[in-house]
């Protein structure tokens, strides 16, 4: 058994995740434009040490990419939980 509060709480988390994902996607697009390379190209360049990984802007770019992956996974889990509540 669940209460409406569960749905409301998870619904808020879904909305928060969506806002964060949107912000992170825009930040990645902005960096891709600024540096004329894709995020995947940056990650490969960091791995191959073709760019300096200690540069703050590249470190932040990589961290935003990882955060985006995490938030997408989290959103998927919240949506599944919300769907489960609504069908029970």
Coordinates of C-alpha atoms in Angstrom, one line a residue:
X1 CA 0.0 0.0 0.0
X2 CA 1.2 3.5 -0.7
X3 CA 0.0 7.0 -0.1
X4 CA -0.3 10.0 -2.4
X5 CA 2.8 11.4 -0.6
X6 CA 5.0 8.7 -2.2
X7 CA 3.7 9.7 -5.7
X8 CA 4.2 13.4 -4.9
X9 CA 7.7 12.9 -3.6
X10 CA 8.8 10.7 -6.5
X11 CA 7.1 13.0 -8.9
X12 CA 9.2 15.9 -7.5
X13 CA 12.4 13.8 -7.9
X14 CA 11.4 13.1 -11.5
X15 CA 10.9 16.8 -12.2
X16 CA 14.2 17.7 -10.4
X17 CA 16.1 15.1 -12.4
X18 CA 14.6 16.3 -15.7
X19 CA 15.7 19.9 -14.9
X20 CA 19.2 18.8 -14.0
X21 CA 19.5 16.6 -17.1
X22 CA 18.4 19.6 -19.3
X23 CA 21.0 21.9 -17.6
X24 CA 23.8 19.3 -18.0
X25 CA 22.9 18.6 -21.6
X26 CA 23.0 22.3 -22.4
X27 CA 26.4 22.7 -20.6
X28 CA 27.8 19.9 -22.6
X29 CA 26.5 21.3 -25.9
X30 CA 28.0 24.7 -25.0
X31 CA 31.4 23.2 -24.3
X32 CA 31.2 21.1 -27.5
X33 CA 30.6 24.3 -29.4
X34 CA 33.3 26.3 -27.6
X35 CA 36.0 23.7 -28.1
X36 CA 34.7 22.3 -31.5
X37 CA 34.8 18.7 -30.3
X38 CA 32.2 16.3 -29.0
X39 CA 32.2 15.0 -25.4
X40 CA 33.2 11.6 -26.7
X41 CA 36.2 13.1 -28.5
X42 CA 37.2 14.9 -25.3
X43 CA 37.0 11.7 -23.3
X44 CA 39.1 9.8 -25.8
X45 CA 41.6 12.7 -25.9
X46 CA 41.8 12.6 -22.1
X47 CA 42.3 8.8 -22.1
X48 CA 45.0 9.1 -24.8
X49 CA 46.5 12.0 -22.9
X50 CA 46.3 14.3 -26.0
X51 CA 44.8 17.0 -23.8
X52 CA 45.7 18.0 -20.2
X53 CA 43.3 16.3 -17.8
X54 CA 44.2 18.7 -15.0
X55 CA 42.8 21.7 -16.9
X56 CA 39.8 22.8 -14.8
X57 CA 37.5 23.2 -17.8
X58 CA 38.2 19.7 -19.1
X59 CA 37.8 18.2 -15.6
X60 CA 34.4 20.0 -15.2
X61 CA 33.4 18.8 -18.7
X62 CA 34.1 15.2 -17.8
X63 CA 32.4 15.5 -14.4
X64 CA 29.3 17.0 -16.1
X65 CA 29.3 14.0 -18.5
X66 CA 29.5 11.6 -15.6
X67 CA 26.8 13.4 -13.7
X68 CA 24.5 13.4 -16.8
X69 CA 24.9 9.6 -17.1
X70 CA 24.1 9.2 -13.4
X71 CA 21.1 11.5 -13.5
X72 CA 19.7 9.7 -16.6
X73 CA 20.0 6.4 -14.8
X74 CA 18.4 7.9 -11.7
X75 CA 15.5 9.3 -13.7
X76 CA 14.9 5.9 -15.2
X77 CA 14.7 4.4 -11.7
X78 CA 12.3 7.1 -10.5
X79 CA 10.1 6.8 -13.5
X80 CA 9.9 3.0 -13.0
X81 CA 9.1 3.4 -9.3
X82 CA 6.4 6.0 -10.1
X83 CA 4.9 3.7 -12.7
X84 CA 5.0 0.8 -10.1
X85 CA 3.1 3.0 -7.6
X86 CA 0.5 3.9 -10.1
X87 CA -0.2 0.4 -11.1
X88 CA -0.4 -1.0 -7.6

